[in-house]
Amino acid sequence: GAGVSQTPSNKVTEKGKYVELRCDPISGHTALYWYRQSLGQGPEFLIYFQGTGAADDSGLPNDRFFAVRPEGSVSTLKIQRTERGDSAVYLCASSLMNSPLHFGNGTRLTVT
Amino acid sequence: DQQVKQNSPSLSVQEGRISILNCDYTNSMFDYFLWYKKYPAEGPTFLISISSIKDKNEDGRFTVFLNKSAKHLSLHIVPSQPGDSAVYFCAASVYQGGSEKLVFGKGMKLTVNP
C-alpha cells in the first residue's frame, strides 16, 4: 500500500496488561512520529524517530511508554501496565525531511 | 496550556459559500503552520501550510492567511463543497532540524450543507 499502515485498528485490553501497537511507514520516509489523540482533543506528540534512533521522546507521558524502530522502518509503540487513562487513538505518521506528515488511520486503544 | 487554540468547535455553511476557520496561537517561536483535515475513522490529511515569512498561501479553493502580530491564522474555503465536511485541525511547529513536532488545536467540525 502507498500509505502509513497501523495495526491493529482496534485494541481492547484490561487494565494492567501490556500492549504493542505497530506502524508501517511509507517506504523511503526516514522520519516517523507517534501522536496520541484523546476524545475531543487534537493529536499530541509522543515521540519522533529519524532513522533508527529516537531523536525526540519528550512527549512520552511516563516510563510505561516506549517505542522502537530497530531497522529504520517499522516502529512499535509499547505500553506497559496499561491504565484506563491510556485509552485514546494512537496515530503514527511518517515523512521525508522537511515535508508534511502523512498519518495512518490510527489504532483505537480501549483499556477496560 | 493550549498553545494552539481553535475556539469554535463547529461551523455549518451552505454549499457554494465561503467557510472561514480560525486559529490562534500563543507561542511566538512557531514558524510554520499547517491545516489538516480529518474524516471519521481516518488519520489527519495534510491540506495546506504557510511559513511565518509569508502572510498568505493559496492552493485552489483553499487559502491560509497568517497575521503574526495578532498570532492568528485562518483557513478560507471557497466555494465550499459537501465533501469538505470534516474536522479541521490547525497545527504549528518550531523548526528543529527537520523534526515536525507539531502542536495541534482541538479541531473544528465543518459541515457543508447541500
Coordinates of C-alpha atoms in Angstrom, one line a residue:
Chain A
G1 CA 0.0 0.0 0.0
A2 CA 1.0 3.6 -0.5
G3 CA 0.1 5.0 2.9
V4 CA 1.1 4.6 6.5
S5 CA -0.3 1.3 7.9
Q6 CA -1.2 0.8 11.5
T7 CA -2.2 -2.4 13.2
P8 CA -4.4 -3.3 14.9
S9 CA -7.0 -0.8 14.0
N10 CA -8.7 -1.5 17.4
K11 CA -7.4 -2.9 20.6
V12 CA -9.3 -3.6 23.8
T13 CA -7.2 -4.6 26.8
E14 CA -7.6 -4.9 30.5
K15 CA -6.1 -2.5 32.9
G16 CA -2.6 -3.6 33.9
K17 CA -1.9 -5.5 30.6
Y18 CA 0.9 -4.9 28.1
V19 CA 0.1 -3.8 24.5
E20 CA 2.1 -3.3 21.4
L21 CA 1.0 -1.0 18.5
R22 CA 2.6 -1.4 15.1
C23 CA 3.3 1.2 12.5
D24 CA 4.5 0.6 8.9
P25 CA 5.5 3.9 7.4
I26 CA 5.6 5.0 3.7
S27 CA 8.6 3.4 2.0
G28 CA 11.5 5.7 1.9
H29 CA 10.3 8.0 4.7
T30 CA 13.1 8.4 7.2
A31 CA 11.1 10.3 9.8
L32 CA 8.5 8.6 11.9
Y33 CA 6.2 10.1 14.6
W34 CA 3.8 8.8 17.2
Y35 CA 0.9 11.0 18.3
R36 CA -1.9 10.3 20.7
Q37 CA -5.4 11.8 20.3
S38 CA -7.8 11.7 23.2
L39 CA -11.5 12.3 22.8
G40 CA -12.3 15.9 22.0
Q41 CA -8.6 16.8 21.6
G42 CA -6.2 17.3 18.8
P43 CA -3.3 14.9 18.3
E44 CA -0.5 15.2 20.9
F45 CA 3.2 14.5 20.1
L46 CA 4.7 11.5 21.7
I47 CA 8.0 10.6 20.0
Y48 CA 10.0 11.2 16.8
F49 CA 12.4 8.9 15.1
Q50 CA 15.0 9.9 12.5
G51 CA 16.1 6.6 11.1
T52 CA 16.6 4.0 13.9
G53 CA 17.1 6.4 16.8
A54 CA 14.6 8.3 18.9
A55 CA 15.6 11.9 18.1
D56 CA 12.9 13.4 20.5
D57 CA 10.9 11.4 23.1
S58 CA 9.8 14.4 25.1
G59 CA 6.1 13.7 24.6
L60 CA 6.1 10.2 26.2
P61 CA 3.9 10.7 29.3
N62 CA 5.9 8.3 31.6
D63 CA 8.2 5.3 31.6
R64 CA 5.4 2.9 30.9
F65 CA 5.5 4.1 27.3
F66 CA 8.4 3.0 25.0
A67 CA 8.8 2.9 21.2
V68 CA 11.4 1.3 19.0
R69 CA 12.3 1.4 15.3
P70 CA 15.1 -1.2 15.1
E71 CA 15.7 -1.2 11.3
G72 CA 14.6 2.3 10.5
S73 CA 11.3 1.3 9.0
V74 CA 8.6 -0.4 11.1
S75 CA 8.0 1.0 14.5
T76 CA 6.3 -0.4 17.6
L77 CA 4.8 1.6 20.4
K78 CA 4.8 -0.4 23.7
I79 CA 2.7 0.4 26.7
Q80 CA 3.2 -1.5 30.0
R81 CA 0.8 -1.8 32.8
T82 CA -2.0 0.0 30.9
E83 CA -4.3 2.3 32.7
R84 CA -7.8 3.5 31.7
G85 CA -6.4 7.0 31.0
D86 CA -4.3 5.5 28.2
S87 CA -7.4 4.9 26.2
A88 CA -7.1 7.0 23.0
V89 CA -6.4 6.8 19.3
Y90 CA -2.7 6.3 18.7
L91 CA -1.6 7.9 15.4
C92 CA 1.6 7.2 13.5
A93 CA 2.9 9.5 10.8
S94 CA 5.9 9.4 8.5
S95 CA 7.6 12.0 6.3
L96 CA 10.5 12.9 4.2
M97 CA 12.8 15.6 5.7
N98 CA 11.1 19.0 6.0
S99 CA 7.8 17.7 4.4
P100 CA 4.3 17.5 5.8
L101 CA 3.4 14.4 7.9
H102 CA 1.4 11.6 6.4
F103 CA -0.7 10.0 9.1
G104 CA -2.1 6.4 9.3
N105 CA -5.6 5.7 10.3
G106 CA -4.6 5.1 13.9
T107 CA -5.1 2.4 16.5
R108 CA -8.0 2.9 18.8
L109 CA -6.9 1.6 22.2
T110 CA -9.5 0.9 24.9
V111 CA -8.4 0.0 28.4
T112 CA -11.2 -1.6 30.5
Chain B
D1 CA -1.9 25.3 28.5
Q2 CA -3.2 25.3 24.9
Q3 CA -0.6 26.8 22.6
V4 CA -2.8 26.4 19.6
K5 CA -6.5 27.3 20.0
Q6 CA -9.5 26.7 17.8
N7 CA -12.1 28.4 19.8
S8 CA -15.2 27.4 17.7
P9 CA -15.9 23.7 17.9
S10 CA -18.1 23.6 14.8
L11 CA -19.2 25.6 11.8
S12 CA -22.1 25.0 9.3
V13 CA -22.2 26.6 5.9
Q14 CA -24.2 26.3 2.7
E15 CA -22.7 24.7 -0.4
G16 CA -21.1 27.3 -2.6
R17 CA -20.5 29.8 0.2
I18 CA -17.2 30.6 1.9
S19 CA -16.1 28.7 5.0
I20 CA -13.7 30.6 7.4
L21 CA -11.9 28.6 10.0
N22 CA -9.9 30.4 12.7
C23 CA -6.9 29.6 14.8
D24 CA -5.0 31.5 17.4
Y25 CA -1.6 30.6 18.9
T26 CA 0.4 31.8 21.9
N27 CA 4.0 30.7 21.1
S28 CA 5.8 33.4 19.1
M29 CA 8.5 30.9 18.3
F30 CA 6.2 29.0 16.0
D31 CA 7.5 29.5 12.4
Y32 CA 5.4 27.0 10.4
F33 CA 1.7 26.5 10.4
L34 CA -0.4 23.8 8.8
W35 CA -4.1 22.8 8.4
Y36 CA -5.1 19.1 8.4
K37 CA -8.4 17.6 7.5
K38 CA -9.8 14.5 9.2
Y39 CA -12.7 12.3 8.2
P40 CA -14.1 9.8 10.7
A41 CA -12.0 6.7 11.3
E42 CA -9.2 8.1 9.2
G43 CA -6.0 9.8 10.1
P44 CA -5.5 13.5 9.5
T45 CA -4.6 14.5 5.9
F46 CA -2.4 17.5 5.2
L47 CA -4.3 20.3 3.4
I48 CA -2.2 23.4 3.2
S49 CA 0.6 25.2 5.1
I50 CA 2.3 28.6 5.5
S51 CA 5.6 29.7 6.6
S52 CA 5.9 32.6 9.1
I53 CA 7.7 34.7 6.5
K54 CA 4.5 34.8 4.4
D55 CA 1.1 36.2 5.1
K56 CA -0.9 34.2 2.6
N57 CA -0.8 30.9 0.7
E58 CA -3.3 29.8 -1.8
D59 CA -4.0 26.3 -3.2
G60 CA -7.1 26.0 -5.4
R61 CA -10.1 26.6 -3.2
F62 CA -8.1 26.8 0.0
T63 CA -6.3 29.9 1.2
V64 CA -4.5 30.3 4.5
F65 CA -3.9 33.8 6.0
L66 CA -1.4 34.5 8.7
N67 CA -1.4 37.6 10.9
K68 CA 1.8 37.3 13.0
S69 CA 1.2 40.4 15.1
A70 CA -2.2 39.0 16.2
K71 CA -0.9 35.5 16.4
H72 CA -3.8 34.4 14.3
L73 CA -4.3 32.3 11.2
S74 CA -7.4 31.4 9.2
L75 CA -8.3 29.0 6.5
H76 CA -10.7 30.1 3.8
I77 CA -12.5 27.5 1.6
V78 CA -14.4 28.9 -1.3
P79 CA -16.6 27.7 -2.7
S80 CA -17.4 25.2 0.0
Q81 CA -18.5 21.7 -1.1
P82 CA -20.3 18.9 0.8
G83 CA -17.1 16.8 0.5
D84 CA -15.3 19.4 2.6
S85 CA -17.4 18.3 5.6
A86 CA -14.8 17.0 8.1
V87 CA -12.9 18.0 11.2
Y88 CA -10.2 20.6 10.5
F89 CA -7.1 20.8 12.7
C90 CA -4.8 23.8 12.9
A91 CA -1.2 22.9 13.8
A92 CA 2.1 24.8 14.4
S93 CA 5.7 23.9 14.8
V94 CA 9.1 25.3 15.5
Y95 CA 11.8 24.1 13.1
Q96 CA 14.1 21.7 15.0
G97 CA 16.4 20.4 12.4
G98 CA 13.9 18.5 10.4
S99 CA 11.5 17.4 13.2
E100 CA 7.9 18.2 12.5
K101 CA 6.9 18.2 16.2
L102 CA 3.5 19.7 15.6
V103 CA 1.3 21.2 18.2
F104 CA -2.4 20.8 17.3
G105 CA -5.5 22.6 18.2
K106 CA -8.6 20.7 19.3
G107 CA -10.2 20.8 15.9
M108 CA -13.3 22.3 14.3
K109 CA -16.1 20.3 12.7
L110 CA -17.1 21.8 9.4
T111 CA -20.5 20.8 7.9
V112 CA -21.3 21.9 4.4
N113 CA -24.9 21.6 3.6
P114 CA -26.1 20.8 0.0

